Coordinates of C-alpha atoms and ligand atoms in Angstrom, one line a residue:
M1 CA -3.2 -22.5 -0.3
S2 CA -6.2 -22.8 -2.7
N3 CA -7.1 -20.1 -5.1
P4 CA -9.9 -18.1 -3.4
T5 CA -11.1 -16.6 -6.6
H6 CA -11.3 -19.9 -8.5
K7 CA -9.4 -18.3 -11.3
L8 CA -7.4 -20.5 -13.7
S9 CA -3.7 -19.9 -13.1
T10 CA -0.5 -20.6 -15.0
H11 CA -0.4 -23.9 -13.0
S12 CA -3.9 -25.0 -14.0
I13 CA -3.1 -24.1 -17.6
G14 CA 0.1 -26.1 -17.5
A15 CA -1.7 -29.1 -15.9
R16 CA -4.0 -29.4 -18.9
K17 CA -1.2 -30.7 -21.1
G18 CA -2.0 -34.2 -22.4
K19 CA -5.3 -34.2 -20.4
E20 CA -7.8 -31.6 -21.6
K21 CA -7.6 -29.0 -24.4
I22 CA -7.1 -25.4 -23.5
V23 CA -9.7 -23.1 -24.9
A24 CA -8.3 -19.6 -25.5
V25 CA -9.7 -16.5 -27.1
T26 CA -8.8 -12.8 -27.4
A27 CA -10.9 -10.0 -25.8
Y28 CA -10.3 -6.3 -25.7
D29 CA -13.1 -4.9 -23.5
F30 CA -15.3 -5.6 -20.5
T31 CA -18.5 -6.6 -22.3
F32 CA -16.9 -9.4 -24.3
A33 CA -14.6 -10.5 -21.5
K34 CA -17.7 -11.1 -19.3
L35 CA -19.4 -13.1 -22.1
V36 CA -16.4 -15.3 -22.8
D37 CA -15.3 -15.8 -19.2
P38 CA -17.4 -18.9 -18.3
L39 CA -16.6 -20.5 -21.7
A40 CA -12.9 -20.0 -22.3
D41 CA -9.9 -21.1 -20.1
L42 CA -7.6 -18.3 -21.2
V43 CA -8.3 -14.8 -22.4
L44 CA -5.6 -12.9 -24.3
V45 CA -5.6 -9.2 -24.7
G46 CA -3.7 -9.4 -27.9
D47 CA -2.0 -6.6 -29.7
S48 CA -4.2 -7.8 -32.6
L49 CA -6.3 -5.0 -31.1
G50 CA -4.3 -2.7 -33.3
M51 CA -5.9 -4.3 -36.3
V52 CA -9.4 -5.4 -35.1
V53 CA -10.1 -2.5 -32.7
Q54 CA -8.0 0.4 -34.1
G55 CA -8.2 -0.5 -37.8
R56 CA -4.4 -0.5 -38.4
S57 CA -2.8 -2.8 -41.1
T58 CA -0.3 -4.3 -38.6
T59 CA 0.1 -4.6 -34.8
L60 CA 3.2 -2.5 -34.7
G61 CA 1.7 0.8 -33.7
V62 CA 0.0 -0.5 -30.5
T63 CA 1.4 1.3 -27.4
L64 CA 2.0 0.0 -23.9
D65 CA -0.5 2.5 -22.6
E66 CA -3.1 1.1 -25.0
M67 CA -2.4 -2.4 -23.9
V68 CA -2.7 -1.4 -20.2
Y69 CA -6.0 0.3 -20.9
H70 CA -7.6 -2.7 -22.7
T71 CA -6.2 -5.2 -20.2
K72 CA -7.7 -3.3 -17.3
A73 CA -11.1 -3.3 -19.0
V74 CA -10.9 -7.1 -19.7
A75 CA -9.7 -7.9 -16.2
R76 CA -12.9 -6.4 -14.8
G77 CA -15.0 -8.8 -16.8
L78 CA -13.1 -12.0 -15.8
K79 CA -13.9 -14.2 -12.7
R80 CA -12.6 -17.5 -13.9
A81 CA -10.5 -17.3 -17.1
H82 CA -6.7 -16.9 -16.9
L83 CA -5.7 -13.4 -18.2
V84 CA -2.7 -12.9 -20.5
A85 CA -1.7 -9.6 -22.0
D86 CA 0.6 -9.0 -25.0
L87 CA 3.8 -7.0 -24.7
P88 CA 3.5 -4.6 -27.6
F89 CA 6.2 -4.0 -30.2
G90 CA 9.1 -1.9 -28.9
S91 CA 8.2 -2.4 -25.2
Y92 CA 10.4 -5.4 -24.5
Q93 CA 13.0 -5.8 -27.4
P94 CA 15.3 -2.9 -26.5
S95 CA 16.5 -4.4 -23.2
V96 CA 15.7 -6.7 -20.3
R97 CA 15.1 -3.6 -18.2
D98 CA 12.5 -2.4 -20.7
A99 CA 10.8 -5.8 -20.7
I100 CA 10.6 -5.9 -16.9
Q101 CA 9.2 -2.3 -16.7
S102 CA 6.6 -3.0 -19.4
A103 CA 5.5 -6.4 -18.1
S104 CA 5.3 -5.0 -14.6
R105 CA 2.8 -2.3 -15.8
L106 CA 0.7 -5.0 -17.5
L107 CA 0.5 -7.0 -14.2
A108 CA 0.2 -4.1 -11.8
E109 CA -2.0 -1.6 -13.7
G110 CA -3.6 -4.0 -16.2
E111 CA -4.1 -6.8 -13.7
A112 CA -2.9 -9.4 -16.2
E113 CA -1.7 -12.7 -14.7
A114 CA 1.0 -13.3 -17.4
V115 CA 2.5 -11.6 -20.4
K116 CA 3.0 -12.9 -23.9
L117 CA 6.0 -11.9 -26.0
E118 CA 7.1 -12.8 -29.6
G119 CA 10.4 -14.5 -30.4
G120 CA 12.3 -17.7 -29.6
E121 CA 16.0 -18.2 -28.9
A122 CA 16.6 -14.4 -29.2
M123 CA 14.2 -13.7 -26.4
A124 CA 15.3 -16.5 -24.0
E125 CA 17.4 -14.2 -21.8
T126 CA 14.4 -11.8 -21.5
V127 CA 12.0 -14.6 -20.6
R128 CA 14.4 -15.9 -18.0
A129 CA 14.7 -12.5 -16.4
L130 CA 10.9 -12.0 -16.3
V131 CA 10.2 -15.4 -14.9
S132 CA 13.0 -15.1 -12.3
I133 CA 11.2 -12.1 -10.7
G134 CA 7.7 -13.7 -10.7
I135 CA 6.3 -12.6 -14.1
P136 CA 4.9 -15.6 -16.0
V137 CA 5.6 -15.6 -19.7
M138 CA 3.8 -17.1 -22.6
G139 CA 6.0 -17.4 -25.7
H140 CA 4.9 -16.9 -29.3
I141 CA 6.7 -18.4 -32.3
G142 CA 6.0 -19.3 -35.9
L143 CA 4.3 -16.3 -37.6
T144 CA 5.1 -13.6 -35.1
P145 CA 3.1 -10.6 -36.4
Q146 CA 5.5 -8.0 -34.9
S147 CA 8.0 -9.3 -37.5
V148 CA 5.7 -8.9 -40.4
H149 CA 8.1 -6.7 -42.3
S150 CA 11.0 -9.3 -42.0
F151 CA 8.7 -12.0 -43.2
G152 CA 7.5 -9.9 -46.1
G153 CA 3.8 -10.3 -45.0
F154 CA 1.6 -12.5 -42.8
K155 CA 3.0 -15.7 -44.2
V156 CA 3.0 -19.3 -43.0
Q157 CA 6.4 -20.1 -41.3
G158 CA 8.3 -23.3 -40.9
K159 CA 8.0 -24.5 -44.5
T160 CA 11.6 -25.6 -45.0
D161 CA 13.6 -28.1 -43.1
L162 CA 15.9 -25.4 -41.8
A163 CA 13.0 -23.2 -40.6
Q164 CA 11.4 -26.2 -38.9
K165 CA 14.6 -27.0 -37.0
Q166 CA 14.8 -23.3 -35.9
I167 CA 11.2 -23.3 -34.7
L168 CA 11.9 -26.5 -32.6
R169 CA 15.0 -24.8 -31.2
D170 CA 13.0 -21.7 -30.4
A171 CA 10.4 -23.7 -28.6
L172 CA 12.9 -25.6 -26.5
A173 CA 14.8 -22.3 -25.7
L174 CA 11.6 -20.7 -24.4
E175 CA 10.7 -23.7 -22.3
A176 CA 14.2 -23.9 -20.8
A177 CA 14.0 -20.1 -20.0
G178 CA 10.8 -20.8 -18.0
A179 CA 7.9 -19.9 -20.3
Y180 CA 4.8 -21.7 -19.0
S181 CA 3.1 -22.0 -22.4
L182 CA 3.6 -21.2 -26.0
V183 CA 1.6 -19.9 -28.9
L184 CA 2.4 -21.5 -32.3
E185 CA 1.0 -19.4 -35.1
A186 CA 0.7 -20.4 -38.8
V187 CA 3.0 -23.3 -39.0
P188 CA 2.5 -26.7 -40.7
A189 CA 0.3 -29.0 -38.5
E190 CA 3.0 -31.8 -38.5
L191 CA 5.6 -29.4 -37.1
A192 CA 3.1 -28.2 -34.4
D193 CA 2.5 -31.8 -33.5
E194 CA 6.2 -32.4 -33.1
V195 CA 6.7 -29.3 -31.0
T196 CA 3.8 -30.3 -28.9
R197 CA 5.1 -33.8 -28.3
T198 CA 8.6 -32.5 -27.6
L199 CA 7.7 -29.8 -25.0
R200 CA 6.5 -30.3 -21.4
I201 CA 4.7 -27.0 -21.5
P202 CA 1.4 -26.6 -23.4
T203 CA 1.2 -25.3 -26.9
I204 CA -1.7 -23.1 -28.0
G205 CA -2.2 -23.1 -31.8
I206 CA -3.6 -20.7 -34.3
G207 CA -3.3 -22.0 -37.8
A208 CA -1.1 -24.8 -36.4
G209 CA -3.4 -27.8 -36.7
P210 CA -5.4 -29.9 -34.3
K211 CA -2.5 -31.5 -32.3
C212 CA -1.6 -28.5 -30.2
D213 CA -2.6 -28.6 -26.5
G214 CA -5.1 -25.7 -27.0
Q215 CA -6.4 -23.4 -29.7
I216 CA -6.7 -19.6 -29.8
L217 CA -8.7 -17.4 -32.2
V218 CA -9.2 -13.7 -32.4
L219 CA -12.7 -13.1 -31.1
T220 CA -13.9 -10.9 -33.9
D221 CA -12.8 -13.6 -36.4
L222 CA -14.5 -16.4 -34.4
L223 CA -17.7 -14.3 -34.3
G224 CA -17.7 -13.5 -38.0
L225 CA -17.6 -9.8 -37.3
N226 CA -15.2 -9.2 -40.2
P227 CA -16.4 -11.5 -43.0
D228 CA -13.9 -9.9 -45.5
F229 CA -11.0 -11.4 -43.5
K230 CA -11.1 -15.1 -44.0
P231 CA -7.7 -16.7 -44.0
R232 CA -7.6 -20.6 -44.1
F233 CA -7.2 -21.0 -40.3
V234 CA -10.2 -18.9 -39.4
K235 CA -13.6 -20.4 -38.8
N236 CA -16.6 -18.1 -38.3
F237 CA -18.7 -19.7 -35.6
A238 CA -21.5 -17.1 -35.9
P239 CA -22.6 -14.6 -38.6
L240 CA -22.4 -11.6 -36.2
A241 CA -21.6 -9.1 -38.9
S242 CA -25.0 -9.8 -40.6
L243 CA -26.8 -9.8 -37.2
V244 CA -25.3 -6.4 -36.4
T245 CA -26.3 -5.0 -39.8
E246 CA -29.8 -6.4 -39.4
A247 CA -30.3 -5.1 -35.8
V248 CA -28.9 -1.6 -36.5
G249 CA -30.9 -1.5 -39.8
E250 CA -34.1 -2.3 -38.0
Y251 CA -33.3 0.3 -35.3
A252 CA -32.7 3.0 -38.0
K253 CA -35.9 2.0 -39.8
Q254 CA -38.0 2.3 -36.5
V255 CA -36.4 5.7 -35.6
R256 CA -36.9 7.1 -39.0
G257 CA -40.5 5.8 -39.1
G258 CA -41.3 7.1 -35.6
N259 CA -41.9 3.6 -34.3
F260 CA -39.1 3.7 -31.7
P261 CA -39.3 4.6 -28.8
E262 CA -42.7 3.1 -27.9
P263 CA -44.8 3.9 -24.8
E264 CA -43.0 1.2 -22.8
H265 CA -39.6 2.9 -23.4
C266 CA -40.8 6.2 -22.1
F267 CA -40.8 7.7 -18.6
Ligands
LIG1 O1 -2.4 -10.6 -30.8 C1 -3.1 -11.6 -30.8 O2 -4.3 -11.7 -30.8 C2 -2.3 -12.9 -30.8 C3 -3.1 -14.2 -31.0 C4 -3.6 -14.2 -32.4 C5 -2.3 -15.3 -30.6 O3 -1.1 -12.9 -30.6

């Protein structure tokens, strides 16, 4: 049966491997979801919202209720792009039962089409359980921000031979457990290339070099909305912070000067 909504699915994302790059971006609300929908293949409601929407220093405080709320808003803005939602910290690690309950809420209430969770081999059993009951799972390995305190900061992973072997094992374990794709974050480009060539499922990189099957960036980074945050892997594709400052500055000037509203803005 064909997809009546023309939405990209886990299957169409998987079929891109080796053929066409996957364009992925985060979104957290309806307005931006609607804008990115025709341009991106995959939209992630990332728990990065804890940092870029809520102003926290890590993603750890984001709740499942908050993820459901933002996912619902993004879902309303998407007609074409595939929608993935992050399982937040603490909502899936305690038990497989917790993971099933949390992921079910993201799909049923949030209208996500898949969930993403962090971790490799240690999460394989959870991934297998979710996939077995019809919940598609995207993996996330390398720099997994929910483990920031174990890593001692947001640091590049996979720098030693041992760590590289573990990342490869993690990737294979997630694929074997049924994950349909995998985010590789902040790992050496050569390692990301090896993982990408080894796996049958697509890899989506962030700070993982050009050889991944797709790329993802946090939308506010891509748009240059936070010019103070400029790690090596981020490229600002637009200077939106200065455009916002300019526009709001001009609005303030016109209000203060009595130049806005003008007759055409009045009833
Ligand atoms: O939370 C997030 O936005 C993410 C992406 C950066 C991959 O996990």
